[in-house]
Coordinates of C-alpha atoms and ligand atoms in Angstrom, one line a residue:
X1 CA 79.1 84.4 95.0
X2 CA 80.2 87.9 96.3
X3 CA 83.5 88.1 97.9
X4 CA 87.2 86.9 96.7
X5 CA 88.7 86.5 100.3
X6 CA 90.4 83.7 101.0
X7 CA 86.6 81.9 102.5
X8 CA 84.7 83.1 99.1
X9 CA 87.5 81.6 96.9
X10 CA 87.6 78.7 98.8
X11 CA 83.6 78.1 98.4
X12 CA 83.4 78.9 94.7
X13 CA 86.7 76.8 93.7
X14 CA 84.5 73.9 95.7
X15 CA 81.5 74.3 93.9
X16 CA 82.8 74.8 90.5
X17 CA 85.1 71.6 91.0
X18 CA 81.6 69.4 91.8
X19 CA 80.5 71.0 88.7
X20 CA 78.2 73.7 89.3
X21 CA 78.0 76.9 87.3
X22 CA 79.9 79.3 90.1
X23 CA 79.8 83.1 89.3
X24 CA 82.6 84.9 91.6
X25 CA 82.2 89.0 91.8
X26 CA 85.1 90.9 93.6
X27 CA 86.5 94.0 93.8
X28 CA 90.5 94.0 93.7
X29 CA 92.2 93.9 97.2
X30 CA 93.0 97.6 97.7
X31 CA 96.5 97.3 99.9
X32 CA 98.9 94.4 99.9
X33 CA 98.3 91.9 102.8
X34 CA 100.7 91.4 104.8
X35 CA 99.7 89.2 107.8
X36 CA 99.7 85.1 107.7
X37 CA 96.9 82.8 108.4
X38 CA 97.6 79.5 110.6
X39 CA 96.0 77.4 109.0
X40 CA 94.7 74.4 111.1
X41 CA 94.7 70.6 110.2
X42 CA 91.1 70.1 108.7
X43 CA 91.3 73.5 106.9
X44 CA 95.1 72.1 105.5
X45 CA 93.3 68.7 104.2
X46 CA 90.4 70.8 102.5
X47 CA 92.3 72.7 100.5
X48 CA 95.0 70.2 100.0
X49 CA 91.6 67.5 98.5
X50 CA 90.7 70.5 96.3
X51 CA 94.2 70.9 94.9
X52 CA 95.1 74.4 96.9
X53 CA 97.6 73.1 98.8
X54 CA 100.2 71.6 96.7
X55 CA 100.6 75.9 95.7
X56 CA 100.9 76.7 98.9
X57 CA 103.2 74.0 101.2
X58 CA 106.3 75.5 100.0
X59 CA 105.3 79.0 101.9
X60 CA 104.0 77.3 104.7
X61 CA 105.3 76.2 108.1
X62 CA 104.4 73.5 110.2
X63 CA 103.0 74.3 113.8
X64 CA 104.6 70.8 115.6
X65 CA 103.9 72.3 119.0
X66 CA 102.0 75.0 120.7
X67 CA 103.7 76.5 123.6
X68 CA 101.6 78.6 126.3
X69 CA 103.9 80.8 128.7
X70 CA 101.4 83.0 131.4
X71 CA 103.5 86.4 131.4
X72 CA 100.6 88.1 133.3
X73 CA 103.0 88.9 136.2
X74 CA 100.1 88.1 139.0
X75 CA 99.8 86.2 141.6
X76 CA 98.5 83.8 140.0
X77 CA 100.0 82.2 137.3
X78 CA 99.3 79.1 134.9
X79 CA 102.3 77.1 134.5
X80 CA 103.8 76.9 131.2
X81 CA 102.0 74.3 128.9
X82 CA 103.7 72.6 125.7
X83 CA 101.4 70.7 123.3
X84 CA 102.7 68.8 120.9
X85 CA 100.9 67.6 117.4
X86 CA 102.5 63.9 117.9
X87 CA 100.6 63.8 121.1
X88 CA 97.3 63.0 119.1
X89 CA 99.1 61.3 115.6
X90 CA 99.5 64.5 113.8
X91 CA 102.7 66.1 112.3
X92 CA 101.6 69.1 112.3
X93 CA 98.7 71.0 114.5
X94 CA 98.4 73.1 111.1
X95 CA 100.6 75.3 108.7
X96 CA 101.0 79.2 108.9
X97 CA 101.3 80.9 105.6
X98 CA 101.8 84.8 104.8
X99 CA 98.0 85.7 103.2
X100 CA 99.4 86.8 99.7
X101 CA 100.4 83.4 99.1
X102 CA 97.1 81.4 100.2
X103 CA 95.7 83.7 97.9
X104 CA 97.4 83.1 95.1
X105 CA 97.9 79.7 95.6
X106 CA 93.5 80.0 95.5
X107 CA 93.6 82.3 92.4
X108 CA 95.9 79.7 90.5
X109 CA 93.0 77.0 91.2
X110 CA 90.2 79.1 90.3
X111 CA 91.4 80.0 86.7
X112 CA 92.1 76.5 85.9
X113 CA 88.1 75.6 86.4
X114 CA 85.7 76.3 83.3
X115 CA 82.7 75.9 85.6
X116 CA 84.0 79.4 87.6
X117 CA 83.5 82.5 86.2
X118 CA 85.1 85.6 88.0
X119 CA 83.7 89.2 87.6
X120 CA 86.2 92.0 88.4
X121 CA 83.5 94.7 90.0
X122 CA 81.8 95.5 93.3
X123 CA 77.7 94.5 93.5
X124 CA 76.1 97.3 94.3
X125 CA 72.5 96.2 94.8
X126 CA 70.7 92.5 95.6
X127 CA 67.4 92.0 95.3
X128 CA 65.9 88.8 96.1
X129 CA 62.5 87.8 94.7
X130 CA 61.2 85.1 92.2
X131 CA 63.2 82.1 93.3
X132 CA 66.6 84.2 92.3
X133 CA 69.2 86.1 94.0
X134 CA 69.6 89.2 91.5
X135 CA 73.0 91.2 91.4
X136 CA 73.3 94.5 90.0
X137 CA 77.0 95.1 89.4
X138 CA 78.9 98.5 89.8
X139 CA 79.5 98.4 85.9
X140 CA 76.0 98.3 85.2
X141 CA 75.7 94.7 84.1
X142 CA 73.5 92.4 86.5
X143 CA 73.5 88.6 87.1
X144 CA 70.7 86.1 88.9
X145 CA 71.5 83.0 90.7
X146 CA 69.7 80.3 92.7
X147 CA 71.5 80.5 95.4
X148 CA 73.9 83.9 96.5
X149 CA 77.2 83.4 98.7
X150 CA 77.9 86.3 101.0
X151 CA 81.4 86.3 101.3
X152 CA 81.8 89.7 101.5
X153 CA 83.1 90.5 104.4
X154 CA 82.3 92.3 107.8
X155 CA 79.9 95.0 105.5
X156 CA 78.8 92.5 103.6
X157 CA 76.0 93.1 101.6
X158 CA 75.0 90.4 101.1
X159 CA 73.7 90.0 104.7
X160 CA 72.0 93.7 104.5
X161 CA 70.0 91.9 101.7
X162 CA 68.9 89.3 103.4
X163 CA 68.0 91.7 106.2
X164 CA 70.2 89.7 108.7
X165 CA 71.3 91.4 111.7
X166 CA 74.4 91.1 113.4
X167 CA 75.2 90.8 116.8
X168 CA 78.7 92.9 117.3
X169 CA 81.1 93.7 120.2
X170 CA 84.0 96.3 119.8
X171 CA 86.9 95.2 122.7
X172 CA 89.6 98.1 123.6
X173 CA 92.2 96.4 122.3
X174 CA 94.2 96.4 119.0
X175 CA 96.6 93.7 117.4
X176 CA 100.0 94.9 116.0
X177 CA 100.8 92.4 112.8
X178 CA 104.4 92.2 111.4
X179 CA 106.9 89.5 110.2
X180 CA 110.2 88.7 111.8
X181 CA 113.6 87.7 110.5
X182 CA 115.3 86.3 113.9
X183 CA 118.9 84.2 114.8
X184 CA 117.5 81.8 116.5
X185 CA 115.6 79.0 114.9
X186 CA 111.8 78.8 116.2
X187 CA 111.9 74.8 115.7
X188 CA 108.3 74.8 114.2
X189 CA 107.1 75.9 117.7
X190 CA 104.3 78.3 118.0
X191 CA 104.9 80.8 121.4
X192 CA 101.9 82.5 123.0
X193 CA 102.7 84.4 125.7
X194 CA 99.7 85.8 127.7
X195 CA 99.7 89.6 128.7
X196 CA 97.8 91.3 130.9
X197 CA 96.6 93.4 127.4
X198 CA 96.4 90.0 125.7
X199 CA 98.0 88.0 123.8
X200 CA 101.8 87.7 122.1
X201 CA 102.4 85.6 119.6
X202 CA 104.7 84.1 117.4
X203 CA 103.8 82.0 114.6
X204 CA 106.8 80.4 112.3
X205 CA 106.9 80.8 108.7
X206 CA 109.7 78.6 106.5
X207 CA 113.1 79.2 107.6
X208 CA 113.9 81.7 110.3
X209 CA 110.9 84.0 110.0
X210 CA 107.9 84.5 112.1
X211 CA 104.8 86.4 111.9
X212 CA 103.9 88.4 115.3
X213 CA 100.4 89.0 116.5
X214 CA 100.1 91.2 119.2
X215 CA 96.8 92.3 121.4
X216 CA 97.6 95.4 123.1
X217 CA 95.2 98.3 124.6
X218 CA 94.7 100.3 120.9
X219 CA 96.8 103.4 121.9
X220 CA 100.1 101.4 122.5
X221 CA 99.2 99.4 119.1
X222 CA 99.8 102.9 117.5
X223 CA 102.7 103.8 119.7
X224 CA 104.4 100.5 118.8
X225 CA 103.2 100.7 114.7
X226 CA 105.0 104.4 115.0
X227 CA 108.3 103.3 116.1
X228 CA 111.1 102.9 113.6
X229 CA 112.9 99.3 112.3
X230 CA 115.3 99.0 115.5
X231 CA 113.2 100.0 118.1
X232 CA 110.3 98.2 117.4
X233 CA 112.7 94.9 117.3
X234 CA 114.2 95.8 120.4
X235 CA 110.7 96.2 121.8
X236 CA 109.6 93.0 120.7
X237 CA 112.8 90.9 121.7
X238 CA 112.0 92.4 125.4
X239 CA 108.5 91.2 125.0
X240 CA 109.0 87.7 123.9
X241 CA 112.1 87.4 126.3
X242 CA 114.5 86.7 123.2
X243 CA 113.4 83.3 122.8
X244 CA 114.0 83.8 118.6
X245 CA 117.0 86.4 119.6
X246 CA 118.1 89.4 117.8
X247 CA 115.2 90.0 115.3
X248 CA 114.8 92.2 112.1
X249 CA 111.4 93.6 110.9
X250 CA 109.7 93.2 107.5
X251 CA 108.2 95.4 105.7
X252 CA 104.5 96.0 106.4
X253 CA 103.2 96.3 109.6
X254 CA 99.2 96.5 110.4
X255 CA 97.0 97.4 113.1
X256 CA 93.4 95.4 113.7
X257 CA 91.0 96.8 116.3
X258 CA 89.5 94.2 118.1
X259 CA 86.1 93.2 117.4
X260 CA 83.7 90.4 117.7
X261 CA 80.2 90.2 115.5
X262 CA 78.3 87.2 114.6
X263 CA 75.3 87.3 112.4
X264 CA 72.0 86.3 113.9
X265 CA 70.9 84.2 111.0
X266 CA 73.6 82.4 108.6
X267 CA 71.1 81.9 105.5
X268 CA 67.8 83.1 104.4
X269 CA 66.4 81.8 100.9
X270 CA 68.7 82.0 98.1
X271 CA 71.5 83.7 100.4
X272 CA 74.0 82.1 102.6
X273 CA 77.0 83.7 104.3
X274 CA 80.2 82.7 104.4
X275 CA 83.4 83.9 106.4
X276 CA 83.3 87.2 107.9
X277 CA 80.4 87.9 106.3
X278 CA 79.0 85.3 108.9
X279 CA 81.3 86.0 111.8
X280 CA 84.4 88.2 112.5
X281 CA 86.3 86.9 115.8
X282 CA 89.2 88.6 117.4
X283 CA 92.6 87.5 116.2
X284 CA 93.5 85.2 119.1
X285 CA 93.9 80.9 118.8
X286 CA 93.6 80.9 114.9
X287 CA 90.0 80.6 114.9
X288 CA 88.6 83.4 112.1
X289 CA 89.2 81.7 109.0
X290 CA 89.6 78.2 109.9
X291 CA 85.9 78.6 110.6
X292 CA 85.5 80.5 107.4
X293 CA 87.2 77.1 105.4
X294 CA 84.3 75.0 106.8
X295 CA 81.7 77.3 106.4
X296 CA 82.8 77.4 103.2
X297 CA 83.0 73.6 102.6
X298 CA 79.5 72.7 104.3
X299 CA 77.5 75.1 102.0
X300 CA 79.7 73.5 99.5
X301 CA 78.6 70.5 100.1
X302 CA 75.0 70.8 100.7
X303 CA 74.6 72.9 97.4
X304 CA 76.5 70.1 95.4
X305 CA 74.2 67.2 97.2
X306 CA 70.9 69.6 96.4
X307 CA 72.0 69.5 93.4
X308 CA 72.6 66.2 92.7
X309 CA 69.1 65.2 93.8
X310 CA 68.0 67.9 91.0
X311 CA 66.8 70.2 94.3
X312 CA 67.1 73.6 94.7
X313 CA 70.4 74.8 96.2
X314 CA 68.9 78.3 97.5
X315 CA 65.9 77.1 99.4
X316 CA 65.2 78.0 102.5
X317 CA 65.2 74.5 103.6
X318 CA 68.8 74.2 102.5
X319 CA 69.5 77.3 104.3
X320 CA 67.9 76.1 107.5
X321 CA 70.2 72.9 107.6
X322 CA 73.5 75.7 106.4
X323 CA 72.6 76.8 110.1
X324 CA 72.1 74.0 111.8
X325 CA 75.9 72.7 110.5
X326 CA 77.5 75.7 111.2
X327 CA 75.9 77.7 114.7
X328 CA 77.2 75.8 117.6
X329 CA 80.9 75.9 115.9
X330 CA 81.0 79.3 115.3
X331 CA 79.3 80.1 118.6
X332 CA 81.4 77.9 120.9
X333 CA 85.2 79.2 119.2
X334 CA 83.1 83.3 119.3
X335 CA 82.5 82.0 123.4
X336 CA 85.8 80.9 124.0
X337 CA 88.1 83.1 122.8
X338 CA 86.1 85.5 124.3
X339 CA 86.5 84.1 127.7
X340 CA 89.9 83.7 127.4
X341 CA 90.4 87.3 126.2
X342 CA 88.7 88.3 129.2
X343 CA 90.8 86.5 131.7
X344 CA 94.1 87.2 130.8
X345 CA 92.3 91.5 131.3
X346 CA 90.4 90.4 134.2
X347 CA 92.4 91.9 137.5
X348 CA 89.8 89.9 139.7
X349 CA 92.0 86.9 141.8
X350 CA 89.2 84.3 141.4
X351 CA 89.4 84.4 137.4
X352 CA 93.0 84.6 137.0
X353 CA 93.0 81.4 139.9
X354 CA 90.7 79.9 137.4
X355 CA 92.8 80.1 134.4
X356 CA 95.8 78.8 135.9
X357 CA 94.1 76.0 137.3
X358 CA 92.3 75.0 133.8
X359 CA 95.4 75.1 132.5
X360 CA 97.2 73.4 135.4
X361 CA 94.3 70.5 134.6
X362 CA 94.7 70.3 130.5
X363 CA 98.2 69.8 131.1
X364 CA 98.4 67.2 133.7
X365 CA 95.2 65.1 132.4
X366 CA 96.6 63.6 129.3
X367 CA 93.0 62.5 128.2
X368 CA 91.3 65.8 128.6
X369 CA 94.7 67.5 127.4
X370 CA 94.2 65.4 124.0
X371 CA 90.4 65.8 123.9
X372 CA 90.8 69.7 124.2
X373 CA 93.9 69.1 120.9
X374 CA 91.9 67.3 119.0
X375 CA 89.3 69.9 119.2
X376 CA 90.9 72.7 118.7
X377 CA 92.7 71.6 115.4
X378 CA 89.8 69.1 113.7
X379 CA 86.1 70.0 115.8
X380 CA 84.0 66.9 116.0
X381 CA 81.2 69.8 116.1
X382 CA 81.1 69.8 112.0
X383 CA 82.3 67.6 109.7
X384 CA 82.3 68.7 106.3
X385 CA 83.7 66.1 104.0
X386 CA 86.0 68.4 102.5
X387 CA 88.1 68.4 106.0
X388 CA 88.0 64.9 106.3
X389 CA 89.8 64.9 103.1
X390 CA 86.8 63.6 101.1
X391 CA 86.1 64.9 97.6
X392 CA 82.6 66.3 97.4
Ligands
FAD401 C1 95.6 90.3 112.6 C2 94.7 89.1 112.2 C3 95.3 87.9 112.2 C4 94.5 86.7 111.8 N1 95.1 85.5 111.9 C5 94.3 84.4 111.6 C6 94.9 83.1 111.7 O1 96.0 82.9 112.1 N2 94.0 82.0 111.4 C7 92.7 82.2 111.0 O2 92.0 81.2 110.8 N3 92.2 83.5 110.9 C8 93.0 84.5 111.2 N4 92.4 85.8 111.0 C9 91.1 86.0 110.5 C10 91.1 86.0 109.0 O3 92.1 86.9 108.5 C11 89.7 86.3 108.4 O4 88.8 85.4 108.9 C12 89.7 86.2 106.9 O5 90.6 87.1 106.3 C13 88.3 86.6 106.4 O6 88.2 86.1 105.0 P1 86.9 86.4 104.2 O7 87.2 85.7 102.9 O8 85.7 86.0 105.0 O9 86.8 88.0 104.1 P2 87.7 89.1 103.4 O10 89.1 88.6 103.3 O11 87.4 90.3 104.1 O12 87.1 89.1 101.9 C14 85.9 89.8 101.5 C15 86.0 90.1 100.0 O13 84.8 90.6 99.6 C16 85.0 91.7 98.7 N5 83.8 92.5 98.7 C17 83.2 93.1 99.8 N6 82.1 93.8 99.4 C18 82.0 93.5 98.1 C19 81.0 94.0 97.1 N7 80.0 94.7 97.4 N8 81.2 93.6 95.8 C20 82.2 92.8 95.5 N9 83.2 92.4 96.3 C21 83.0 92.7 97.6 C22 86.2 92.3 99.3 O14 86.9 93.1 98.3 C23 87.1 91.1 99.7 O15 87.8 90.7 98.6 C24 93.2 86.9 111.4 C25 92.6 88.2 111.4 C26 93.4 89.3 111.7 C27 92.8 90.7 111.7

């Protein structure tokens, strides 16, 4: 396995817990991560079954209830949509957590398996040939296993290897990351308010905190990441219509330019990709990593059964069914935050007419309103036991 982000640790703390030799290579995260991860319900259950989550609850928030305000300013506007996780017998639609914590709520877990071995270096080279994935590390040392995780990110190359090509879209948009200290409580509420640049959003964290995410075109990202403590809070009170009140800014603020890229092929023999290795989505809805979690736990899961049967967890055949678990979820959340990126930018009447009106619809039809809930928190599209809370 290549890759200690939050998917790869994830995979190789699964595998190694269903008893399989697990190698982990990784370079050491170069600057501190600040931005939080909202973890949805199935992704909450997985790592919870594996033993993750009882490290990470006490940094996490609950999300009770998702509020949608249009703050487009056109003529057409969606009204303002509240859902709430008791609506379909949840607490809790998911938990947000700052990123330095999942992770070392993950590392915790991975040192306590003696089936997991983790290498501190970068691969530099990946051949594949005679039934085995072999590494060569930056250190010199080299490593061959059945079956390779990429879970090295959006250069991964892992996929290079593998001669997988990527399908990629750069949008002309940027998101602006930073926590928030604010007066007024957020109530477990989750605000997203939809711009005409994209989306605003506020995401709670324990106490009165908050974590912003905020899709704006890439030159007033900058602008705003340049501006000092007091401004930027004033900026962002105006823009979120002081619904938290007077805020004060953390430390460490980021800047992500927008970009979409799926891989064309999610395994080949011996190598399977995981994360954003497989797929990097725009940060809007919470989709990047929650997909990344059940990559994670379905190759998981089919290397463990493979196993188990005394097969051979890097065949092709294995890879071929890796795909057909993963594609249409990871295509249908790349589809639709797309679209809905695109019509809160669109200026054309009919689109922004067709927003409001979905939206109008999912919050007037309580059955579709659940349906569209339910799967946005726990997708009937895959099922990996892991998320059903089912040890593998
Ligand atoms: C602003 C923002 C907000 C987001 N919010 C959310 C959210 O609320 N919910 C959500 O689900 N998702 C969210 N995401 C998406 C989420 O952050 C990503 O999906 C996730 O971080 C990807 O994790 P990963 O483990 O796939 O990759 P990474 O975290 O990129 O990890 C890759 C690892 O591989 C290592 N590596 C790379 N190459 C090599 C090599 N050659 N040798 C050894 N190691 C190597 C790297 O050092 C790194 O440790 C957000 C993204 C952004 C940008």
């Amino acid at each position: 396995m290549i890759g200690a982000g939050p998917a790869g640790l994830t995979a190789a703390i699964a595998l190694a817990a269903s008893g399989i030799e697990t190698a982990l290579v990784s370079k050491r995260p170069g600057r501190p991560d600040h931005r939080t991860t909202a973890l949805l319900a199935g992704s909450v259950r997985a790592l919870d079954t594996l033993g993750v989550w009882e490290h990470c609850a006490a940094h996490a928030a609950p999300l009770a209830a998702i509020r949608i305000i249009d703050d487009t300013r056109r003529l057409l506007r969606a009204p303002e949509v509240v859902f709430h996780a008791a609506e379909i017998g949840l607490d809790a639609f998911g938990h947000n957590i700052e990123n330095r914590h999942l992770i070392a709520a993950l590392d915790a877990c991975a040192a306590r398996l003696p089936q997991l071995t983790r290498i501190e270096d970068a691969a530099e080279a990946i051949e594949i040939e005679q039934g085995f994935a072999n590494v060569r590390l930056a250190s010199g040392s080299a490593l061959a296993a059945r079956l390779l995780v990429g879970a090295d990110g959006r250069r991964s190359l892992c996929r290079a290897a593998a001669g997988i090509v990527t399908d990629a879209f750069a949008y002309r948009q940027s998101a602006l990351t930073v926590n928030l200290r604010h007066a007024r409580p957020h109530d477990d509420f989750s605000t997203e308010f939809h711009t005409q640049s994209g989306p605003f959003t506020l995401v709670p964290l324990p106490g009165a905190r908050s974590s912003l995410v905020c899709v704006v075109e890439p030159r007033e990202a900058e602008r705003l990441a340049g501006l000092e403590d007091g401004a930027l809070a004033a900026e962002i009170e105006r823009r979120s219509h002081s619904i938290l009140g007077k805020l004060e800014i953390e430390p460490g603020r980021g800047t992500f330019p927008l970009a979409a890229e799926t891989a064309r092929k999610l395994g080949a023999e011996r190598v399977v990709l995981i994360g954003e290795a497989a797929h990097v989505l725009p940060p809007i809805g919470a989709q990047g990593l929650n997909l990344g979690l059940r990559d994670a736990a379905t190759i998981a899961e089919l290397a463990t059964a493979a196993r188990r049967r005394g097969g051979d967890p890097g065949c092709a055949e294995l890879a071929g069914r890796y795909e057909a678990a993963r594609r249409a979820d990871v295509t249908s959340r790349a589809v639709a935050i797309d679209l809905l990126n695109r019509s809160l930018l669109s200026d054309f009447l009919p689109v922004q007419g067709a927003r409001g009106l979905g939206l109008y619809l999912i919050d007037r039809i309580g059955p579709l309103r659940r349906a569209l809930m339910r799967e946005g928190v726990e997708p009937a599209l895959s099922g990996p036991r892991l998320m059903r809370g089912e040890p593998l």
